[in-house]
GROMACS .gro file of C-alpha atoms in nm:
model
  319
    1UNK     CA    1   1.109   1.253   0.064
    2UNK     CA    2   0.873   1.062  -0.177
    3UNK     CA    3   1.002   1.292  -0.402
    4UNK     CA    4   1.352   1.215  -0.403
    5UNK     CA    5   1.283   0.863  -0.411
    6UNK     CA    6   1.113   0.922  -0.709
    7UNK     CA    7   1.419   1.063  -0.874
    8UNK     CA    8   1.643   0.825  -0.759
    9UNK     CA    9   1.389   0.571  -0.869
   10UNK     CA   10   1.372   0.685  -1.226
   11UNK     CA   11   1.734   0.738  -1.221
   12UNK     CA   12   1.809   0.366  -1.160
   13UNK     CA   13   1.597   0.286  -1.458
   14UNK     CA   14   1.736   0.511  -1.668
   15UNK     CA   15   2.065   0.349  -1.612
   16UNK     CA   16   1.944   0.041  -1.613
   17UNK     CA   17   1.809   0.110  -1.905
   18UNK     CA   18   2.132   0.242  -2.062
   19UNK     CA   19   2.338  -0.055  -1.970
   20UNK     CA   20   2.071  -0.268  -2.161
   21UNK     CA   21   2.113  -0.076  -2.433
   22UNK     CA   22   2.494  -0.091  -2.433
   23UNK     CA   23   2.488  -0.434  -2.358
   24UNK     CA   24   2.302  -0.479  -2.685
   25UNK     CA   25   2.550  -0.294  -2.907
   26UNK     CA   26   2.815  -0.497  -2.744
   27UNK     CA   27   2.693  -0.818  -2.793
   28UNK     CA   28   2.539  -0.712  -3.140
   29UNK     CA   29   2.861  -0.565  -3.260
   30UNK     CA   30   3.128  -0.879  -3.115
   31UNK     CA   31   2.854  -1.109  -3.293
   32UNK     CA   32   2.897  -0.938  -3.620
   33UNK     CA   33   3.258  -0.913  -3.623
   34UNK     CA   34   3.307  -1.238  -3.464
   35UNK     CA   35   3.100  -1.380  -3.790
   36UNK     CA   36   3.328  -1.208  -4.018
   37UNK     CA   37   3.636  -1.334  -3.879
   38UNK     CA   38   3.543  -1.700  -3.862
   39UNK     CA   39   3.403  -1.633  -4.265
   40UNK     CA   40   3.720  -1.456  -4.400
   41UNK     CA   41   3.908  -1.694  -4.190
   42UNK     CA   42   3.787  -1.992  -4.357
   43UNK     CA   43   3.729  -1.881  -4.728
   44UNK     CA   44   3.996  -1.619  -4.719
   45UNK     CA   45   4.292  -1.730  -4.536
   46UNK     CA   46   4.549  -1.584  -4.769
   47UNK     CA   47   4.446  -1.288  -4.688
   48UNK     CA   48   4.323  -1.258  -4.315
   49UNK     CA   49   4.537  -1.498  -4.160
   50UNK     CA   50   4.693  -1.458  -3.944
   51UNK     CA   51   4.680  -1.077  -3.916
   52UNK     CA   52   4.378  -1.068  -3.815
   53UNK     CA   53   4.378  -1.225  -3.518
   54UNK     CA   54   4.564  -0.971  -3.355
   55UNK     CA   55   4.271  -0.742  -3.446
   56UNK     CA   56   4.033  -1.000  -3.300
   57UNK     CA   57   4.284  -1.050  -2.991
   58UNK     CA   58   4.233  -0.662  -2.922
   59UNK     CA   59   3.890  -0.663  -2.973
   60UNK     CA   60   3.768  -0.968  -2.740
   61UNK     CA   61   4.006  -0.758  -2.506
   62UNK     CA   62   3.784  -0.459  -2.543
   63UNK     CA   63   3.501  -0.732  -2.544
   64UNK     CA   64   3.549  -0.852  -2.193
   65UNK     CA   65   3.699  -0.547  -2.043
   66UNK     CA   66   3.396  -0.329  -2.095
   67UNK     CA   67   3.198  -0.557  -1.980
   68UNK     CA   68   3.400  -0.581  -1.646
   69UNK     CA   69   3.403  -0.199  -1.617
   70UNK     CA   70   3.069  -0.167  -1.729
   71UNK     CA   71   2.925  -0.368  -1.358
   72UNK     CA   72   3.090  -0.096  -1.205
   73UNK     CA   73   3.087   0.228  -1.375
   74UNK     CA   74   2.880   0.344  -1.667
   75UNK     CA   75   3.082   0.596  -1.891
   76UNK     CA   76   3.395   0.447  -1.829
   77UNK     CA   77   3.318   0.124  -1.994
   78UNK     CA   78   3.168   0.306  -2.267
   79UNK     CA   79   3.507   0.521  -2.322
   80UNK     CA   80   3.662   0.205  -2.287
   81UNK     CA   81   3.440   0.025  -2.582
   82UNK     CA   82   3.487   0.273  -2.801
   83UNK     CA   83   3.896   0.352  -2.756
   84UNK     CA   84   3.914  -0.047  -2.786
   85UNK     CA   85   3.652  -0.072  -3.139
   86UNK     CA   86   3.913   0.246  -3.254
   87UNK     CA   87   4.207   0.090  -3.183
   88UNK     CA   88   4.099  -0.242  -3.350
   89UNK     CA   89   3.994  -0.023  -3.655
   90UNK     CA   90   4.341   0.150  -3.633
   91UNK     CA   91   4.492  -0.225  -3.609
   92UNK     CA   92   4.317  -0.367  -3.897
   93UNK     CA   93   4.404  -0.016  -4.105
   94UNK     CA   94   4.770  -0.076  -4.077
   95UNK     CA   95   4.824  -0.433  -4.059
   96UNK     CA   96   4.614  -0.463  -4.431
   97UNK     CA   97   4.685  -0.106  -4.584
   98UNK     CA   98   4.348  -0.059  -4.681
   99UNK     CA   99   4.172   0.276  -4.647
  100UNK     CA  100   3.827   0.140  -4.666
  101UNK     CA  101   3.863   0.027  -4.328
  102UNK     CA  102   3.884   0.370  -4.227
  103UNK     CA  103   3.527   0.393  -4.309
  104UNK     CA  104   3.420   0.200  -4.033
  105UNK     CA  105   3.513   0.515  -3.774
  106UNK     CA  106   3.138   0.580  -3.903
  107UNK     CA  107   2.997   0.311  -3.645
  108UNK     CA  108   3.129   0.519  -3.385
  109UNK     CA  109   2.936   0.819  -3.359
  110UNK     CA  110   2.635   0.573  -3.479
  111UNK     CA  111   2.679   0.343  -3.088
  112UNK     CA  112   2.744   0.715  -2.931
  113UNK     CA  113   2.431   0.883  -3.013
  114UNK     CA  114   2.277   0.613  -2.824
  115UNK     CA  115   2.453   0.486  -2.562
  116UNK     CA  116   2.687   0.840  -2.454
  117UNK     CA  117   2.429   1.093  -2.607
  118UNK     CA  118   2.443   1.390  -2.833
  119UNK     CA  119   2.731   1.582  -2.607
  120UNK     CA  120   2.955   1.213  -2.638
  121UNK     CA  121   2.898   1.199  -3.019
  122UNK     CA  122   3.028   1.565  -3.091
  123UNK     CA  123   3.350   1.516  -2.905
  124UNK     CA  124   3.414   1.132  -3.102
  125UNK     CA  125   3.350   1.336  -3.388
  126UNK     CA  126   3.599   1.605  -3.322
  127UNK     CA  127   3.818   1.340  -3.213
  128UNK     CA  128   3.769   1.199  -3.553
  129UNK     CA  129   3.791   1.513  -3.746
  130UNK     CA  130   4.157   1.563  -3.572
  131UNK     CA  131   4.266   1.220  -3.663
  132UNK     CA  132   4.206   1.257  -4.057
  133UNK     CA  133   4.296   1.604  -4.071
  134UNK     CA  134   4.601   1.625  -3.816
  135UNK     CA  135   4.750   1.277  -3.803
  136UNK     CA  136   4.831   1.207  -4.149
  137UNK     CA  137   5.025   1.534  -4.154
  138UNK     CA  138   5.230   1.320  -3.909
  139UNK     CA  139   5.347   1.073  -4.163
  140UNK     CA  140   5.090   0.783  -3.971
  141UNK     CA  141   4.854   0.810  -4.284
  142UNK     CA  142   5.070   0.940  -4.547
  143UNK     CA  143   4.919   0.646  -4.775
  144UNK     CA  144   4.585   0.796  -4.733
  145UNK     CA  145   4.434   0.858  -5.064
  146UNK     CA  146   4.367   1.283  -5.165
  147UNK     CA  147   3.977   1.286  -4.997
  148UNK     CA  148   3.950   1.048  -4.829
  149UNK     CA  149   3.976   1.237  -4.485
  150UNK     CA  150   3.682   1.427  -4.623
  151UNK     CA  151   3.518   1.143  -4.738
  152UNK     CA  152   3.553   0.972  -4.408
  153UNK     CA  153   3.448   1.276  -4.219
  154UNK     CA  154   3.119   1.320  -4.416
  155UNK     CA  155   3.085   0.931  -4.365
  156UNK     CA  156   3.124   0.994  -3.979
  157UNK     CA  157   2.918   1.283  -3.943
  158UNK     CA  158   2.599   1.131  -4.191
  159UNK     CA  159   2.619   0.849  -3.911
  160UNK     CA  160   2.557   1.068  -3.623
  161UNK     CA  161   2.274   1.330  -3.765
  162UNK     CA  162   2.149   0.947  -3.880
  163UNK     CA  163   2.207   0.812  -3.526
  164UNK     CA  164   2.054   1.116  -3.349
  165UNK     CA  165   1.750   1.136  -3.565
  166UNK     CA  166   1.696   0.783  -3.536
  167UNK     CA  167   1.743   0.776  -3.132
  168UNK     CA  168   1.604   1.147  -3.090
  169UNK     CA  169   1.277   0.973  -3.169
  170UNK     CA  170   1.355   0.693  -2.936
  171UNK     CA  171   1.394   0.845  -2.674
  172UNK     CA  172   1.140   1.073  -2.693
  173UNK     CA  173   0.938   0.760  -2.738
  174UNK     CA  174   1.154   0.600  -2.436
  175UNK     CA  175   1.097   0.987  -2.201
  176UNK     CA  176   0.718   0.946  -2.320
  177UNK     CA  177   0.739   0.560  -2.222
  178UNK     CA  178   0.919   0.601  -1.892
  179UNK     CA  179   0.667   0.900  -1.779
  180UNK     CA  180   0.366   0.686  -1.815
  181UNK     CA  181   0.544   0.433  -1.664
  182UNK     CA  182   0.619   0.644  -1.363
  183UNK     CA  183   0.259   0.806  -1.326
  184UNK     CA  184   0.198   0.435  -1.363
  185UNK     CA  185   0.387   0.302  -1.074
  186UNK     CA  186   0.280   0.638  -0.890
  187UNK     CA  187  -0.089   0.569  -0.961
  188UNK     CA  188  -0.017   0.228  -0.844
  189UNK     CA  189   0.176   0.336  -0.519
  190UNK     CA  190  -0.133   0.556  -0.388
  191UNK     CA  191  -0.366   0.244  -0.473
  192UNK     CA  192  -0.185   0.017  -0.311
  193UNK     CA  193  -0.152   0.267   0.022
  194UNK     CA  194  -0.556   0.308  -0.043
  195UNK     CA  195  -0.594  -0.035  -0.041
  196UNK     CA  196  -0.416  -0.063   0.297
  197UNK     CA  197  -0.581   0.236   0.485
  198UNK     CA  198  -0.888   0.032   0.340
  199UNK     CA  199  -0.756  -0.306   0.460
  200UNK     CA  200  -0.667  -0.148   0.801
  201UNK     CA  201  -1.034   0.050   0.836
  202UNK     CA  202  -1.210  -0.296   0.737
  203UNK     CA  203  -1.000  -0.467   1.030
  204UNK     CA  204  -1.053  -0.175   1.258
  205UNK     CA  205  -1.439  -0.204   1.154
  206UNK     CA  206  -1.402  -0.594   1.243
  207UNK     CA  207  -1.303  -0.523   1.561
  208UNK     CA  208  -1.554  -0.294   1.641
  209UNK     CA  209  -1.823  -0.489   1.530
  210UNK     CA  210  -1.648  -0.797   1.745
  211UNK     CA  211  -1.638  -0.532   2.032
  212UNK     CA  212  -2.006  -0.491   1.967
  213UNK     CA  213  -2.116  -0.820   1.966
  214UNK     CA  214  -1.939  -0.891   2.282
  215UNK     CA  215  -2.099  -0.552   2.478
  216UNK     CA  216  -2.461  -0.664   2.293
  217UNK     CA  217  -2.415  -0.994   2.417
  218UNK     CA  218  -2.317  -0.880   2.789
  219UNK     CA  219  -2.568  -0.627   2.739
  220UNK     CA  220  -2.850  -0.921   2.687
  221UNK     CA  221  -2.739  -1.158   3.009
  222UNK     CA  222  -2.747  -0.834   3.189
  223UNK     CA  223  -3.075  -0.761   3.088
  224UNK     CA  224  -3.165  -1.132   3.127
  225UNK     CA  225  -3.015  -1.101   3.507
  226UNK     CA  226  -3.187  -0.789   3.572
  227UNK     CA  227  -3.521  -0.956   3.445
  228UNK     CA  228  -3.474  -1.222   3.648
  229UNK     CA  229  -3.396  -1.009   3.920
  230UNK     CA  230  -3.703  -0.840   3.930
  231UNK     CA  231  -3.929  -1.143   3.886
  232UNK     CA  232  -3.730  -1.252   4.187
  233UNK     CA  233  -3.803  -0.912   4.382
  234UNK     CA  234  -4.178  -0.909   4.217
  235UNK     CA  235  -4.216  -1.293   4.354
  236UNK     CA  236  -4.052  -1.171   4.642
  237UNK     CA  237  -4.321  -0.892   4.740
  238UNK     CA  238  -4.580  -1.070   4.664
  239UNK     CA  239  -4.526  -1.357   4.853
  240UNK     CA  240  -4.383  -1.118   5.159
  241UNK     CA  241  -4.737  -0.936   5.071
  242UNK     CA  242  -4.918  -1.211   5.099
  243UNK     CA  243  -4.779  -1.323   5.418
  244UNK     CA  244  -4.831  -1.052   5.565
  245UNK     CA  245  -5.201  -0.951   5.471
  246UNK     CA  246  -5.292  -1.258   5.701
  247UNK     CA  247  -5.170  -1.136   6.063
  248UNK     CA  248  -5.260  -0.820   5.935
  249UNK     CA  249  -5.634  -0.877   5.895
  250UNK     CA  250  -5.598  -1.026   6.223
  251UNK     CA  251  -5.482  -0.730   6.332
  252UNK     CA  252  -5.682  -0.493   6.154
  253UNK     CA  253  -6.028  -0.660   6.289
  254UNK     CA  254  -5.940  -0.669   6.644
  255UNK     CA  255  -5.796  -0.298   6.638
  256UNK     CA  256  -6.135  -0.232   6.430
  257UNK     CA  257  -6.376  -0.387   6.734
  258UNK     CA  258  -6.166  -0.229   7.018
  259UNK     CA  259  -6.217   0.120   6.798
  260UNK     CA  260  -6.568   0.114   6.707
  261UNK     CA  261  -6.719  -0.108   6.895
  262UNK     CA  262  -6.541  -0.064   7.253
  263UNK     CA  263  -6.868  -0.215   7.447
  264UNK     CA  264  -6.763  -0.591   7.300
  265UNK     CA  265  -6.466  -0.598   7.583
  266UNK     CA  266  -6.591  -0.377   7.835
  267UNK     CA  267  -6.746  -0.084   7.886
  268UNK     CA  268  -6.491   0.215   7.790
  269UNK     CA  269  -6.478   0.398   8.143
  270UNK     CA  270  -6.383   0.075   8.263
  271UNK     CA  271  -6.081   0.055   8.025
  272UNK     CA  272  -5.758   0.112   8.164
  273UNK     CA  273  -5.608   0.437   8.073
  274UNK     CA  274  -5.505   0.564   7.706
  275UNK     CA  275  -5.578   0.175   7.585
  276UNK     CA  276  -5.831   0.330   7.394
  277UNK     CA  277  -5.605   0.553   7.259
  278UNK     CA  278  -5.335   0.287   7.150
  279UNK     CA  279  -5.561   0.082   6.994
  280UNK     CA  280  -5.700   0.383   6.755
  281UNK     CA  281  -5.319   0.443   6.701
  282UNK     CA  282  -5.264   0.022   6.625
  283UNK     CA  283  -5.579   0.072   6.373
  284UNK     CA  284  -5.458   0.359   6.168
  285UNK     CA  285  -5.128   0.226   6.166
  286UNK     CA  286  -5.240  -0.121   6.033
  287UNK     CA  287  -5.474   0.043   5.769
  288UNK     CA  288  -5.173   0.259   5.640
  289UNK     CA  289  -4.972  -0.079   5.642
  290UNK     CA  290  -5.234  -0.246   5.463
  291UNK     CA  291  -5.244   0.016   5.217
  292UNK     CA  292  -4.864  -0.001   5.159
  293UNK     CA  293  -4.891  -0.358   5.119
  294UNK     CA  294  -5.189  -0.297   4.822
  295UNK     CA  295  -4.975  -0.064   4.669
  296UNK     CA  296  -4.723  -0.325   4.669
  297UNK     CA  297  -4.925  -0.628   4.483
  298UNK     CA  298  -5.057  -0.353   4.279
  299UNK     CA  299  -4.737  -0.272   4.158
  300UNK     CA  300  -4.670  -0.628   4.108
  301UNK     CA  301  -5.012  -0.685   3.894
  302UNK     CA  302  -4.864  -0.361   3.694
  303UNK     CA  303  -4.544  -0.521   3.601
  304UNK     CA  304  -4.718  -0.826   3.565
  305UNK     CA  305  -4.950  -0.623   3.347
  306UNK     CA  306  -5.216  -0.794   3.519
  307UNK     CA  307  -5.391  -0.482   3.680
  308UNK     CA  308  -5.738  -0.515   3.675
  309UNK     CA  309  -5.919  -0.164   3.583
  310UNK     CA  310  -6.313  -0.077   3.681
  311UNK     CA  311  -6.488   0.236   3.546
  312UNK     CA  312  -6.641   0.458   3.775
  313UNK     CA  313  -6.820   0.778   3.822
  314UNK     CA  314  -6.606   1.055   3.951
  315UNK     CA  315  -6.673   1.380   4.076
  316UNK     CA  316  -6.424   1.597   3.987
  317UNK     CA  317  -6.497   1.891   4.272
  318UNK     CA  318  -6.429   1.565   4.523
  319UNK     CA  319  -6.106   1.476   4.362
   0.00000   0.00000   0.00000
């Protein structure tokens, strides 16, 4: 697909680039002759006038209509331009018998070579060949001088080898031109699509980086909460800890008399039965909840990392 559009690009500007050129001949050529008619016109009227404003009427008429055809087609404006710059030629030839006019069928082949090409400048060239050899066997040029058909025919033919070595060279110039041009625009293409993919990664990249400020930033009141959080649960313990160390000492010290020292109540066969046992039970089970409540505030002192540590002498065998 690029492909194709690469053809049809390059064959746009090629036409374009031969209707610029034709447009130039055009103009260049009505300027010229325009300039000679107004000159002969108004040092030579004797002689021009007013014949030769019926060439001038047919050539303004080939004037404007090739440049009508020529917005629409291409070749047939050309064919039209040069029919039109023939039959003004043909005009001037017979309205002022003079066979040097003839001479200007030379300019033909000369605007062919580069505006038609080589393939349009051999066929006006046979064309011409067959109207100074054929048509004055017709009677339509019997006034034509003994070689001057030849004459005119070398004259025609040293304009187009001159034509098409002088526009061979252009347009090699032109193909050479319009390649770079094209690897140009090509180049150019592929750095401009770069330059998007790199547009559209950088924007992609924004976003991310957006993306990660936001999750960073969530991240970091998350943390925050979950600090605070714990601190609460840490001040939480503690002060649950705390409390409960106090009823538990309570606790633990009476359990602790009625285990060890059973006399301080009454004498233990005069304690009701299993009492003794319950209050062993009450003992261990405060000293294992007072050792779970340690743990706790030691845990807290940890996070706190204010955990007090003591070196001591350890058997290992006892461990």
């Amino acid at each position: 697909m690029n492909r194709l559009r690469t053809l049809f690009t390059e064959d746009r500007i090629s036409q374009e680039l031969l209707e610029s050129t034709s447009k130039y001949i055009i103009y260049s050529t009505s300027s010229i002759y325009l300039v000679f008619h107004f000159i002969v016109s108004l040092f030579y009227p004797r002689i021009f006038s007013p014949k030769l404003w019926i060439c001038t009427f047919i050539f303004l008429v080939t004037f404007i209509g090739t440049l009508l055809i020529l917005r629409y087609t291409y070749v047939p404006a050309q064919v039209f331009w040069l029919v039109g710059v023939s039959l003004t030629i043909l005009s001037a030839f017979f309205l002022f018998n003079r066979v040097e006019i003839l001479f200007l069928f030379a300019v033909l082949p000369f605007m062919t070579i580069s505006t038609i090409g080589l393939s349009g400048t051999i066929i006006v060239e046979i064309l011409i060949l067959c109207l100074t050899l054929i048509l004055p066997g017709t009677g339509w040029f019997s006034t034509l001088p003994a070689g001057y058909p030849f004459a005119i025919i070398f004259v025609c033919i040293f304009a187009g080898v001159f034509g098409w070595g002088i526009s061979n060279n252009l347009n090699s110039a032109i193909e050479n031109a319009s390649f770079h041009y094209f690897e140009a625009r090509k180049r150019l293409q592929e750095t401009r699509e770069h330059r998007a993919e790199i547009s559209r990664m950088l924007k992609e990249q924004n976003q991310f980086n957006y993306q990660l400020k936001q999750m960073t930033r969530m991240l970091e009141q998350a943390r925050s909460k979950a600090e605070e959080a714990r601190e609460d649960r840490d001040r939480f313990a503690m002060a649950v800890s705390h409390e409960l160390r106090s009823p538990l000492n309570f606790i633990i010290g009476f359990s602790d008399l009625m285990v060890n020292a059973p006399e301080t109540y009454a004498p233990l066969d005069e304690w009701p039965p299993g009492l003794y046992d319950d209050s062993q039970e009450i003992y261990k089970s405060s000293k294992h909840l007072l050792d779970l409540i340690n743990d706790i505030l030691d845990m807290g002192k940890m996070d706190a990392r204010q955990m007090p540590l003591f070196r001591e002498r350890v058997d290992p065998k006892i461990l």
